Amino acid sequence: MKTNLYLFLTLFFTLGLLAQSPVISNKLFSIGSYGRAGIGYGLGTEAAFPQSLNLNGMGSIGGRFEENDYLELATGLHFNPKIGGKESTKISVQARFAFYTTQGQLIGNVSNKSIGGITTALPELFAEAKNINGSDWSVWAGARLFRGDDIHVIDHFYFDDHSGQGVGIQHKNTKFSVIFTGSIDTTSTLPPNFYLNIVNGTPTLGLRNRYISVLEHEIQVKKGYVKLMGEFQRLPSGIAKDGSKEYSYPADYGFVLGVKYNKSLSTKLPGSFNAISVRYGTGIANGGDGGSSRTYTTYGAPNLETNSFSKANSFAFTETFLLNLSKKYSLNAYAIYTKSRGASDSLNKAPDYLGKQLLFNRKQDIAFGARGTYYINDWFHILHELDFAWRKDGTQDFAQMTKFTLAPTLVPTAKRNVWERPHFRLVYSVAHYNQFAANNLYSPYLAQSGTKNWGQYIGVKMEYWIW
C-alpha cells in the first residue's frame, strides 16, 4: 500500500513540475504604440458624439482633426542568432492590437459590453527574418499591416496597402507576396465575395476567399526611388450544389499596375520630399473607397448577366510633398483623384447579387489641401490646414466641401519637426458645403445637424506615437 502511495505521489509531483510554465527571461523585447483621444463638440448639433465634417464615402480625406479615439499597441520579440560570433540574421515576431469605438463614443467611457462599444482587432501577428545568414534574402509570414507610406494629414495609405494575412519573400529590392483577404461579413449581400448556394432547396450565402499575388520592385535613383507594382487577384468559382446556373458564379479575376516616384528635396531643414503615384486596377481589383486605397475592397455593382466584374476598373492618382522651409515654417500638402466604375453598365445605381440593395456603380473623388506648421517656439506650434473635397456618386451632382482648421499645439518634447509627438491640440474647424451636399446631408456632421451650408467643430485632442 505504501509503495503504491509513494509511486502515486512521485508521479503527481513530476507531472506538476512538467506542467509549470517556463519562467520568462527574454530581454530582447520592444513595445511601440500609436494613439489619439480627446473631447469634441459639433457646433450646431445636439448629438452627444460629434462626427466628421468630411464628405460621405471619403473617410479622413479632407482632413483628420475630427477623427475619433483610437489606440494601437505593438509588441516585438527579437532573436539574436550569431554565426562565428557575428550577427547574421535579424529575426522578429510582432503582434499589434487595435482598440476603437464604432459610433464615435469616447473610448474611456465604454467597454466591450456597451452597445456599439470598444472594437478589438489583431491586425498584426507575423514573424520576419531579414538578411538570412547574411544573404540578400528575407522572408515573412502571418498577418500584418503590409503597406508603404501614407499621406499623414488625411490618414490615407495610398498606392500599396496590401494589409492582410499571407506570406512574402524579398531579394534585394524585389518583393513577392501572397495575401489572403477572407475577413468578410458573411451576412452581407454585397458582391463579389459571395455566391448563392442551394442547400436543401434554400438559397444561402457562400463565401469565396480571395487571394492576391503582389510583385514589387524598387529602382534606386538620385535622391529617391521609383517603385513598380503589379497585383493579380483571384476569386474561386462559386457553384451551387444543385447545379443551378442562376446561382452559380464563375471564377473572377483582377489586375493592378502602378508606379510611384519618391524624391528627397533640398531645403534649409532636412526631411523634405515629394511623392507622386499612379495606379490602375481592373476587374475585382478596382477597390479604393471610404478613405482606403485597398484594391481588394471591390467597388460597385456586379454584372448580373455574367455574374462577374470583368468590366470594372479604377484609376487613382496621388501627389504629396513636405517642405521644411525654415526654422519657422513647414508645409505638408496633398492632391488626390480617384475614378471608379463597377461591372454593371449602369451609370448610376444597380442591384447587388440578391437584389436587396442598390449600389452606386460610378464614383469620383477629388481632394487637395495643405497643412502648415508655424513654429512660435520649440514647444508651441500653430497648425493650420485648408482642405477642398468633391465627391460624385453615380449621375448625381458633385458634393463639395471646403474646410479650414486652426489648431494651436503644445509639443512638450520641444522640437521643430512636423513628426514630433506627442501633441496637445486645441482644434477649431469650420466647413462650407455646396447646396447639393447640404440638401442631401452628404456628411456625417450634416446627418446630425440637418440641412445647412456651414459646419463647425471644436475640441481638445492629443495624439502620440512611439516606435
CSV table of C-alpha atoms in Angstrom, one decimal:
chain,number,residue,atom,x,y,z
A,1,MET,CA,0.0,0.0,0.0
A,2,LYS,CA,2.8,2.4,1.0
A,3,THR,CA,4.7,1.6,-2.2
A,4,ASN,CA,1.6,2.4,-4.3
A,5,LEU,CA,1.2,5.7,-2.4
A,6,TYR,CA,4.9,6.7,-3.0
A,7,LEU,CA,4.6,5.9,-6.6
A,8,PHE,CA,1.4,8.0,-6.9
A,9,LEU,CA,3.0,11.0,-5.1
A,10,THR,CA,6.1,10.7,-7.2
A,11,LEU,CA,4.1,10.7,-10.4
A,12,PHE,CA,1.8,13.5,-9.2
A,13,PHE,CA,4.7,15.9,-8.4
A,14,THR,CA,6.6,15.0,-11.5
A,15,LEU,CA,3.7,15.9,-13.7
A,16,GLY,CA,3.2,19.1,-11.8
A,17,LEU,CA,6.7,20.2,-12.4
A,18,LEU,CA,6.5,19.3,-16.1
A,19,ALA,CA,3.2,21.3,-16.4
A,20,GLN,CA,4.7,24.5,-15.0
A,21,SER,CA,5.1,27.4,-17.4
A,22,PRO,CA,8.7,28.4,-18.1
A,23,VAL,CA,10.0,31.4,-16.3
A,24,ILE,CA,10.3,34.3,-18.9
A,25,SER,CA,13.9,35.7,-19.0
A,26,ASN,CA,14.0,37.0,-22.6
A,27,LYS,CA,15.2,40.7,-22.6
A,28,LEU,CA,15.1,41.1,-26.4
A,29,PHE,CA,11.6,42.7,-26.3
A,30,SER,CA,10.3,46.0,-27.6
A,31,ILE,CA,6.9,47.8,-27.5
A,32,GLY,CA,5.5,50.6,-29.6
A,33,SER,CA,2.2,52.4,-29.7
A,34,TYR,CA,0.0,54.9,-31.5
A,35,GLY,CA,-3.0,56.7,-30.0
A,36,ARG,CA,-5.3,59.6,-30.2
A,37,ALA,CA,-8.0,60.7,-27.8
A,38,GLY,CA,-9.9,63.8,-26.7
A,39,ILE,CA,-13.2,65.5,-26.4
A,40,GLY,CA,-15.1,67.5,-29.0
A,41,TYR,CA,-18.4,69.2,-29.8
A,42,GLY,CA,-20.1,69.7,-33.1
A,43,LEU,CA,-21.4,73.2,-33.0
A,44,GLY,CA,-25.0,73.4,-34.4
A,45,THR,CA,-25.9,69.8,-33.4
A,46,GLU,CA,-27.4,68.2,-30.3
A,47,ALA,CA,-25.6,64.9,-30.8
A,48,ALA,CA,-23.6,63.5,-27.9
A,49,PHE,CA,-20.8,62.3,-30.1
A,50,PRO,CA,-19.7,64.8,-32.8
A,51,GLN,CA,-19.0,63.4,-36.3
A,52,SER,CA,-16.6,64.3,-39.0
A,53,LEU,CA,-17.2,67.3,-41.2
A,54,ASN,CA,-15.8,65.4,-44.3
A,55,LEU,CA,-18.0,64.2,-47.2
A,56,ASN,CA,-19.6,60.8,-47.1
A,57,GLY,CA,-17.5,58.0,-48.6
A,58,MET,CA,-14.2,59.8,-48.2
A,59,GLY,CA,-13.1,58.8,-44.7
A,60,SER,CA,-10.4,61.2,-43.5
A,61,ILE,CA,-9.7,62.6,-46.9
A,62,GLY,CA,-10.4,66.3,-46.4
A,63,GLY,CA,-8.7,66.5,-43.0
A,64,ARG,CA,-8.4,64.2,-39.9
A,65,PHE,CA,-8.5,66.6,-37.0
A,66,GLU,CA,-12.0,65.4,-36.0
A,67,GLU,CA,-11.0,61.7,-36.0
A,68,ASN,CA,-12.4,59.5,-33.2
A,69,ASP,CA,-10.4,57.9,-30.4
A,70,TYR,CA,-8.1,55.1,-31.4
A,71,LEU,CA,-5.3,53.0,-29.8
A,72,GLU,CA,-2.7,50.7,-31.1
A,73,LEU,CA,-0.2,48.6,-29.0
A,74,ALA,CA,2.5,46.7,-30.8
A,75,THR,CA,4.9,44.3,-29.2
A,76,GLY,CA,8.1,42.8,-30.8
A,77,LEU,CA,10.2,39.8,-29.8
A,78,HIS,CA,13.7,39.7,-31.2
A,79,PHE,CA,16.0,36.8,-31.8
A,80,ASN,CA,19.8,37.3,-32.0
A,81,PRO,CA,21.4,34.4,-33.7
A,82,LYS,CA,25.2,34.6,-34.2
A,83,ILE,CA,27.4,32.6,-36.5
A,84,GLY,CA,31.1,32.9,-35.9
A,85,GLY,CA,30.4,35.4,-33.2
A,86,LYS,CA,28.7,37.8,-35.6
A,87,GLU,CA,25.0,38.7,-36.1
A,88,SER,CA,23.8,37.1,-39.3
A,89,THR,CA,20.0,37.3,-39.4
A,90,LYS,CA,17.6,39.8,-37.9
A,91,ILE,CA,14.5,37.9,-36.7
A,92,SER,CA,11.4,39.5,-35.1
A,93,VAL,CA,8.0,38.4,-34.1
A,94,GLN,CA,5.4,41.2,-33.9
A,95,ALA,CA,1.9,41.4,-32.6
A,96,ARG,CA,-0.3,44.6,-32.9
A,97,PHE,CA,-3.5,45.2,-31.1
A,98,ALA,CA,-6.0,47.9,-32.1
A,99,PHE,CA,-8.9,49.3,-30.0
A,100,TYR,CA,-11.5,51.8,-31.2
A,101,THR,CA,-15.2,52.7,-30.9
A,102,THR,CA,-17.7,52.3,-33.7
A,103,GLN,CA,-20.2,55.0,-33.1
A,104,GLY,CA,-17.9,57.9,-32.1
A,105,GLN,CA,-18.1,57.4,-28.3
A,106,LEU,CA,-15.3,58.4,-26.0
A,107,ILE,CA,-13.0,55.4,-25.7
A,108,GLY,CA,-12.7,55.8,-21.9
A,109,ASN,CA,-16.4,55.7,-21.3
A,110,VAL,CA,-17.3,52.3,-23.0
A,111,SER,CA,-16.3,48.7,-22.7
A,112,ASN,CA,-16.9,45.6,-24.8
A,113,LYS,CA,-20.2,45.2,-23.0
A,114,SER,CA,-21.5,48.6,-24.2
A,115,ILE,CA,-23.8,48.8,-27.2
A,116,GLY,CA,-21.5,49.8,-30.1
A,117,GLY,CA,-18.7,49.7,-27.6
A,118,ILE,CA,-15.0,49.0,-28.0
A,119,THR,CA,-13.9,47.0,-31.0
A,120,THR,CA,-10.7,45.0,-30.6
A,121,ALA,CA,-8.7,43.8,-33.5
A,122,LEU,CA,-5.4,42.0,-34.1
A,123,PRO,CA,-4.2,43.4,-37.4
A,124,GLU,CA,-0.7,42.0,-37.0
A,125,LEU,CA,0.8,38.7,-35.9
A,126,PHE,CA,3.8,37.8,-38.0
A,127,ALA,CA,7.4,36.6,-38.0
A,128,GLU,CA,10.1,38.1,-40.2
A,129,ALA,CA,13.6,37.1,-40.9
A,130,LYS,CA,15.8,39.7,-42.7
A,131,ASN,CA,19.1,39.0,-44.5
A,132,ILE,CA,19.1,35.3,-43.7
A,133,ASN,CA,22.5,34.1,-42.8
A,134,GLY,CA,24.0,37.4,-44.1
A,135,SER,CA,22.4,37.0,-47.6
A,136,ASP,CA,20.1,39.3,-49.6
A,137,TRP,CA,17.1,37.1,-48.8
A,138,SER,CA,14.3,37.9,-46.4
A,139,VAL,CA,11.0,36.2,-45.6
A,140,TRP,CA,7.9,36.9,-43.5
A,141,ALA,CA,4.6,35.0,-42.7
A,142,GLY,CA,1.5,35.9,-40.8
A,143,ALA,CA,-0.9,38.8,-40.6
A,144,ARG,CA,0.5,42.3,-41.0
A,145,LEU,CA,-0.2,45.9,-42.0
A,146,PHE,CA,1.7,45.4,-45.2
A,147,ARG,CA,1.8,48.9,-46.7
A,148,GLY,CA,4.1,51.7,-47.5
A,149,ASP,CA,3.9,55.4,-46.9
A,150,ASP,CA,0.8,57.4,-46.0
A,151,ILE,CA,-0.4,60.9,-46.5
A,152,HIS,CA,-0.4,61.6,-42.8
A,153,VAL,CA,-2.6,64.7,-42.8
A,154,ILE,CA,-5.5,62.7,-44.3
A,155,ASP,CA,-4.6,59.3,-42.7
A,156,HIS,CA,-4.5,57.8,-46.2
A,157,PHE,CA,-2.2,54.8,-47.0
A,158,TYR,CA,-2.1,55.3,-50.7
A,159,PHE,CA,-0.8,53.2,-53.6
A,160,ASP,CA,0.3,49.9,-51.9
A,161,ASP,CA,-1.8,48.9,-48.9
A,162,HIS,CA,-1.8,45.1,-49.1
A,163,SER,CA,-2.6,44.6,-45.4
A,164,GLY,CA,-3.9,41.1,-44.7
A,165,GLN,CA,-2.7,37.6,-43.8
A,166,GLY,CA,-0.1,35.9,-46.0
A,167,VAL,CA,3.5,35.2,-46.8
A,168,GLY,CA,6.2,37.1,-48.6
A,169,ILE,CA,9.8,36.9,-49.7
A,170,GLN,CA,12.3,39.6,-50.7
A,171,HIS,CA,15.6,39.6,-52.6
A,172,LYS,CA,17.4,42.9,-52.5
A,173,ASN,CA,14.8,45.4,-53.9
A,174,THR,CA,12.3,42.9,-55.2
A,175,LYS,CA,9.4,41.6,-53.1
A,176,PHE,CA,6.8,38.9,-53.9
A,177,SER,CA,3.8,38.3,-51.5
A,178,VAL,CA,0.6,36.3,-51.4
A,179,ILE,CA,-2.2,37.8,-49.3
A,180,PHE,CA,-5.5,36.2,-48.3
A,181,THR,CA,-8.3,38.6,-47.5
A,182,GLY,CA,-11.1,36.4,-46.1
A,183,SER,CA,-12.2,38.8,-43.2
A,184,ILE,CA,-15.6,39.4,-44.7
A,185,ASP,CA,-19.0,39.9,-43.1
A,186,THR,CA,-20.9,36.7,-44.1
A,187,THR,CA,-24.3,38.3,-43.5
A,188,SER,CA,-23.6,40.8,-46.3
A,189,THR,CA,-25.1,40.5,-49.8
A,190,LEU,CA,-22.5,42.8,-51.4
A,191,PRO,CA,-20.6,41.4,-54.3
A,192,PRO,CA,-18.2,39.9,-55.4
A,193,ASN,CA,-17.1,37.8,-52.4
A,194,PHE,CA,-20.4,35.8,-52.1
A,195,TYR,CA,-22.5,33.4,-54.1
A,196,LEU,CA,-25.8,31.8,-53.6
A,197,ASN,CA,-25.5,28.1,-52.6
A,198,ILE,CA,-28.6,25.9,-52.7
A,199,VAL,CA,-28.7,23.7,-49.6
A,200,ASN,CA,-31.8,21.6,-49.2
A,201,GLY,CA,-33.6,23.8,-51.7
A,202,THR,CA,-32.9,27.0,-49.8
A,203,PRO,CA,-30.6,29.7,-51.2
A,204,THR,CA,-27.9,30.6,-48.7
A,205,LEU,CA,-24.8,32.8,-49.0
A,206,GLY,CA,-21.5,31.1,-49.5
A,207,LEU,CA,-18.1,32.8,-49.1
A,208,ARG,CA,-15.4,32.9,-51.8
A,209,ASN,CA,-12.0,33.5,-50.3
A,210,ARG,CA,-9.9,35.9,-52.4
A,211,TYR,CA,-6.1,35.7,-52.8
A,212,ILE,CA,-3.8,38.4,-54.0
A,213,SER,CA,-0.3,37.9,-55.5
A,214,VAL,CA,1.8,41.1,-55.4
A,215,LEU,CA,5.1,41.8,-57.1
A,216,GLU,CA,7.0,45.0,-56.2
A,217,HIS,CA,10.4,46.3,-57.3
A,218,GLU,CA,12.3,49.5,-56.3
A,219,ILE,CA,14.7,51.2,-58.5
A,220,GLN,CA,17.1,53.5,-56.7
A,221,VAL,CA,17.6,56.9,-58.4
A,222,LYS,CA,19.3,60.0,-57.4
A,223,LYS,CA,17.8,61.3,-54.1
A,224,GLY,CA,15.0,58.8,-54.2
A,225,TYR,CA,13.4,55.8,-55.8
A,226,VAL,CA,10.9,54.5,-58.3
A,227,LYS,CA,8.6,51.7,-57.2
A,228,LEU,CA,6.9,49.4,-59.7
A,229,MET,CA,3.9,47.3,-58.6
A,230,GLY,CA,1.7,44.6,-60.0
A,231,GLU,CA,-1.1,42.6,-58.5
A,232,PHE,CA,-3.1,39.6,-59.5
A,233,GLN,CA,-6.3,38.8,-57.6
A,234,ARG,CA,-8.5,35.8,-57.9
A,235,LEU,CA,-11.8,34.6,-56.5
A,236,PRO,CA,-12.6,30.9,-56.9
A,237,SER,CA,-15.8,29.9,-58.6
A,238,GLY,CA,-19.0,29.6,-56.5
A,239,ILE,CA,-21.1,26.8,-57.9
A,240,ALA,CA,-24.5,26.0,-56.4
A,241,LYS,CA,-24.8,22.4,-55.2
A,242,ASP,CA,-27.9,21.8,-57.2
A,243,GLY,CA,-26.1,22.9,-60.4
A,244,SER,CA,-28.4,25.9,-60.9
A,245,LYS,CA,-26.9,28.4,-63.4
A,246,GLU,CA,-28.9,31.2,-61.8
A,247,TYR,CA,-27.0,30.8,-58.5
A,248,SER,CA,-23.6,29.8,-60.0
A,249,TYR,CA,-20.7,32.3,-60.3
A,250,PRO,CA,-17.6,31.7,-62.4
A,251,ALA,CA,-14.1,32.4,-61.0
A,252,ASP,CA,-13.3,36.1,-61.2
A,253,TYR,CA,-10.0,38.0,-61.6
A,254,GLY,CA,-8.4,41.4,-61.3
A,255,PHE,CA,-5.1,43.1,-62.2
A,256,VAL,CA,-3.4,46.2,-60.9
A,257,LEU,CA,-0.4,48.1,-62.3
A,258,GLY,CA,1.1,51.1,-60.6
A,259,VAL,CA,4.2,53.3,-60.3
A,260,LYS,CA,5.4,55.6,-57.6
A,261,TYR,CA,8.2,58.1,-57.5
A,262,ASN,CA,9.6,59.5,-54.2
A,263,LYS,CA,12.3,62.1,-54.1
A,264,SER,CA,14.1,63.9,-51.3
A,265,LEU,CA,14.1,67.7,-51.7
A,266,SER,CA,16.8,70.1,-50.7
A,267,THR,CA,15.6,72.7,-48.2
A,268,LYS,CA,17.0,74.7,-45.4
A,269,LEU,CA,16.0,72.0,-43.0
A,270,PRO,CA,16.2,68.2,-43.8
A,271,GLY,CA,13.3,65.8,-44.3
A,272,SER,CA,11.6,67.5,-47.3
A,273,PHE,CA,10.3,65.2,-50.0
A,274,ASN,CA,7.9,64.9,-52.9
A,275,ALA,CA,6.0,61.7,-53.8
A,276,ILE,CA,3.7,61.0,-56.8
A,277,SER,CA,1.8,57.8,-57.7
A,278,VAL,CA,-0.4,56.5,-60.4
A,279,ARG,CA,-2.4,53.2,-60.2
A,280,TYR,CA,-4.9,51.4,-62.4
A,281,GLY,CA,-6.9,48.4,-61.3
A,282,THR,CA,-9.3,46.2,-63.4
A,283,GLY,CA,-12.0,43.6,-62.6
A,284,ILE,CA,-12.4,42.7,-58.9
A,285,ALA,CA,-9.2,44.7,-58.1
A,286,ASN,CA,-10.9,48.1,-58.6
A,287,GLY,CA,-11.2,48.9,-54.9
A,288,GLY,CA,-10.3,52.2,-53.2
A,289,ASP,CA,-13.2,53.9,-51.4
A,290,GLY,CA,-14.2,55.2,-48.0
A,291,GLY,CA,-10.8,56.8,-47.4
A,292,SER,CA,-9.0,53.5,-48.1
A,293,SER,CA,-6.8,52.6,-51.1
A,294,ARG,CA,-7.1,48.8,-50.8
A,295,THR,CA,-7.7,47.4,-54.3
A,296,TYR,CA,-9.3,44.2,-52.9
A,297,THR,CA,-12.3,46.1,-51.5
A,298,THR,CA,-14.1,45.8,-54.8
A,299,TYR,CA,-16.2,48.8,-55.7
A,300,GLY,CA,-19.6,48.9,-57.5
A,301,ALA,CA,-22.3,46.5,-58.6
A,302,PRO,CA,-21.9,43.2,-60.4
A,303,ASN,CA,-22.9,42.4,-64.0
A,304,LEU,CA,-25.9,40.1,-63.3
A,305,GLU,CA,-25.8,38.7,-66.8
A,306,THR,CA,-22.2,37.3,-66.5
A,307,ASN,CA,-22.0,37.3,-62.6
A,308,SER,CA,-18.5,38.8,-63.0
A,309,PHE,CA,-16.6,42.1,-62.6
A,310,SER,CA,-14.8,41.9,-65.9
A,311,LYS,CA,-15.9,45.4,-66.9
A,312,ALA,CA,-15.0,47.1,-63.6
A,313,ASN,CA,-11.9,49.4,-63.2
A,314,SER,CA,-10.4,52.2,-61.2
A,315,PHE,CA,-7.8,54.9,-61.7
A,316,ALA,CA,-6.0,56.5,-58.7
A,317,PHE,CA,-3.6,59.4,-58.7
A,318,THR,CA,-1.9,61.0,-55.6
A,319,GLU,CA,0.6,63.7,-55.1
A,320,THR,CA,2.1,64.8,-51.7
A,321,PHE,CA,5.0,66.8,-50.5
A,322,LEU,CA,6.6,68.2,-47.4
A,323,LEU,CA,8.7,71.4,-47.4
A,324,ASN,CA,10.6,72.3,-44.3
A,325,LEU,CA,11.1,75.8,-45.4
A,326,SER,CA,12.8,77.3,-42.4
A,327,LYS,CA,13.1,77.0,-38.6
A,328,LYS,CA,9.8,78.9,-38.5
A,329,TYR,CA,7.6,77.1,-41.1
A,330,SER,CA,6.8,73.7,-42.7
A,331,LEU,CA,4.2,72.9,-45.3
A,332,ASN,CA,2.7,69.5,-46.0
A,333,ALA,CA,0.3,69.3,-49.0
A,334,TYR,CA,-1.6,66.6,-51.0
A,335,ALA,CA,-3.8,66.1,-54.0
A,336,ILE,CA,-5.9,63.0,-54.8
A,337,TYR,CA,-8.0,61.9,-57.8
A,338,THR,CA,-9.9,58.6,-58.0
A,339,LYS,CA,-12.4,57.5,-60.6
A,340,SER,CA,-14.0,54.1,-60.3
A,341,ARG,CA,-16.8,52.0,-62.0
A,342,GLY,CA,-18.4,48.7,-61.2
A,343,ALA,CA,-19.2,45.8,-63.5
A,344,SER,CA,-22.7,46.9,-64.3
A,345,ASP,CA,-23.4,49.0,-67.4
A,346,SER,CA,-25.4,51.4,-65.2
A,347,LEU,CA,-24.1,55.0,-64.9
A,348,ASN,CA,-25.9,55.4,-61.6
A,349,LYS,CA,-27.2,52.5,-59.4
A,350,ALA,CA,-27.5,48.8,-59.9
A,351,PRO,CA,-28.6,45.9,-57.7
A,352,ASP,CA,-26.4,43.5,-55.7
A,353,TYR,CA,-26.5,39.8,-56.2
A,354,LEU,CA,-29.7,39.3,-54.2
A,355,GLY,CA,-31.5,42.4,-55.3
A,356,LYS,CA,-31.6,43.7,-51.7
A,357,GLN,CA,-29.5,46.8,-52.2
A,358,LEU,CA,-28.9,49.3,-55.0
A,359,LEU,CA,-25.3,50.1,-55.2
A,360,PHE,CA,-23.7,53.2,-56.8
A,361,ASN,CA,-21.8,51.9,-59.9
A,362,ARG,CA,-19.7,55.1,-60.7
A,363,LYS,CA,-17.9,57.5,-58.4
A,364,GLN,CA,-15.2,60.2,-58.5
A,365,ASP,CA,-13.2,61.6,-55.6
A,366,ILE,CA,-11.2,64.8,-55.9
A,367,ALA,CA,-9.4,66.4,-53.0
A,368,PHE,CA,-6.4,68.7,-52.3
A,369,GLY,CA,-5.2,70.6,-49.3
A,370,ALA,CA,-2.3,71.7,-47.2
A,371,ARG,CA,-1.3,71.8,-43.5
A,372,GLY,CA,1.1,74.5,-42.4
A,373,THR,CA,3.0,74.4,-39.2
A,374,TYR,CA,4.2,77.7,-37.8
A,375,TYR,CA,6.8,77.3,-35.0
A,376,ILE,CA,6.2,80.0,-32.5
A,377,ASN,CA,9.0,78.5,-30.4
A,378,ASP,CA,10.3,75.0,-29.8
A,379,TRP,CA,7.3,73.8,-27.8
A,380,PHE,CA,4.4,75.8,-29.2
A,381,HIS,CA,3.3,75.3,-32.8
A,382,ILE,CA,0.3,76.7,-34.7
A,383,LEU,CA,-1.1,74.1,-37.1
A,384,HIS,CA,-3.4,75.4,-39.8
A,385,GLU,CA,-5.0,73.5,-42.6
A,386,LEU,CA,-7.1,74.2,-45.7
A,387,ASP,CA,-8.9,71.3,-47.5
A,388,PHE,CA,-11.1,71.1,-50.6
A,389,ALA,CA,-13.0,67.9,-51.4
A,390,TRP,CA,-15.5,66.8,-54.1
A,391,ARG,CA,-17.5,63.6,-54.3
A,392,LYS,CA,-19.7,62.4,-57.2
A,393,ASP,CA,-21.7,59.2,-56.8
A,394,GLY,CA,-23.4,57.9,-60.0
A,395,THR,CA,-25.2,60.6,-62.0
A,396,GLN,CA,-25.7,62.9,-59.1
A,397,ASP,CA,-24.1,66.3,-58.9
A,398,PHE,CA,-20.8,66.8,-57.1
A,399,ALA,CA,-21.0,67.2,-53.4
A,400,GLN,CA,-18.3,69.8,-52.3
A,401,MET,CA,-16.7,70.7,-49.0
A,402,THR,CA,-14.2,73.4,-48.1
A,403,LYS,CA,-12.7,73.2,-44.6
A,404,PHE,CA,-10.3,75.3,-42.6
A,405,THR,CA,-8.8,74.2,-39.3
A,406,LEU,CA,-6.8,76.1,-36.7
A,407,ALA,CA,-5.0,74.1,-34.0
A,408,PRO,CA,-2.7,75.7,-31.5
A,409,THR,CA,-0.5,72.8,-30.4
A,410,LEU,CA,1.8,72.1,-27.4
A,411,VAL,CA,4.8,69.9,-28.2
A,412,PRO,CA,6.4,69.1,-24.8
A,413,THR,CA,9.5,67.4,-26.5
A,414,ALA,CA,10.4,70.8,-27.8
A,415,LYS,CA,11.4,70.0,-31.3
A,416,ARG,CA,10.6,71.9,-34.5
A,417,ASN,CA,9.6,68.9,-36.6
A,418,VAL,CA,6.2,68.0,-38.1
A,419,TRP,CA,6.6,64.4,-37.0
A,420,GLU,CA,7.4,65.2,-33.4
A,421,ARG,CA,4.9,63.8,-30.8
A,422,PRO,CA,3.0,63.9,-28.5
A,423,HIS,CA,0.7,66.7,-29.5
A,424,PHE,CA,-1.8,68.5,-27.2
A,425,ARG,CA,-4.2,70.4,-29.5
A,426,LEU,CA,-7.0,72.9,-29.3
A,427,VAL,CA,-8.9,72.3,-32.5
A,428,TYR,CA,-11.4,74.5,-34.3
A,429,SER,CA,-12.7,73.5,-37.8
A,430,VAL,CA,-15.2,75.2,-40.0
A,431,ALA,CA,-16.6,73.7,-43.2
A,432,HIS,CA,-18.7,75.0,-46.0
A,433,TYR,CA,-20.9,72.7,-48.1
A,434,ASN,CA,-22.4,73.3,-51.5
A,435,GLN,CA,-26.2,73.2,-51.8
A,436,PHE,CA,-26.2,69.6,-53.1
A,437,ALA,CA,-24.2,68.4,-50.1
A,438,ALA,CA,-26.3,70.4,-47.7
A,439,ASN,CA,-29.7,69.2,-49.2
A,440,ASN,CA,-28.6,65.6,-49.2
A,441,LEU,CA,-26.9,65.5,-45.8
A,442,TYR,CA,-23.7,64.4,-47.6
A,443,SER,CA,-21.6,64.4,-44.4
A,444,PRO,CA,-21.7,62.6,-41.0
A,445,TYR,CA,-21.9,66.0,-39.5
A,446,LEU,CA,-24.9,67.0,-41.7
A,447,ALA,CA,-26.6,63.8,-40.8
A,448,GLN,CA,-26.6,65.1,-37.2
A,449,SER,CA,-27.3,68.7,-37.8
A,450,GLY,CA,-29.7,68.7,-40.7
A,451,THR,CA,-29.6,70.8,-43.8
A,452,LYS,CA,-27.2,73.6,-43.6
A,453,ASN,CA,-24.3,75.1,-45.6
A,454,TRP,CA,-21.9,75.5,-42.7
A,455,GLY,CA,-20.5,73.1,-40.1
A,456,GLN,CA,-18.3,73.7,-37.1
A,457,TYR,CA,-16.2,71.5,-34.7
A,458,ILE,CA,-14.3,72.4,-31.6
A,459,GLY,CA,-12.3,70.0,-29.4
A,460,VAL,CA,-9.2,69.3,-27.4
A,461,LYS,CA,-7.1,66.4,-28.7
A,462,MET,CA,-3.9,64.5,-28.0
A,463,GLU,CA,-2.0,62.4,-30.5
A,464,TYR,CA,1.2,60.4,-29.9
A,465,TRP,CA,3.3,57.7,-31.3
A,466,ILE,CA,6.4,55.9,-30.2
A,467,TRP,CA,8.0,53.1,-32.3
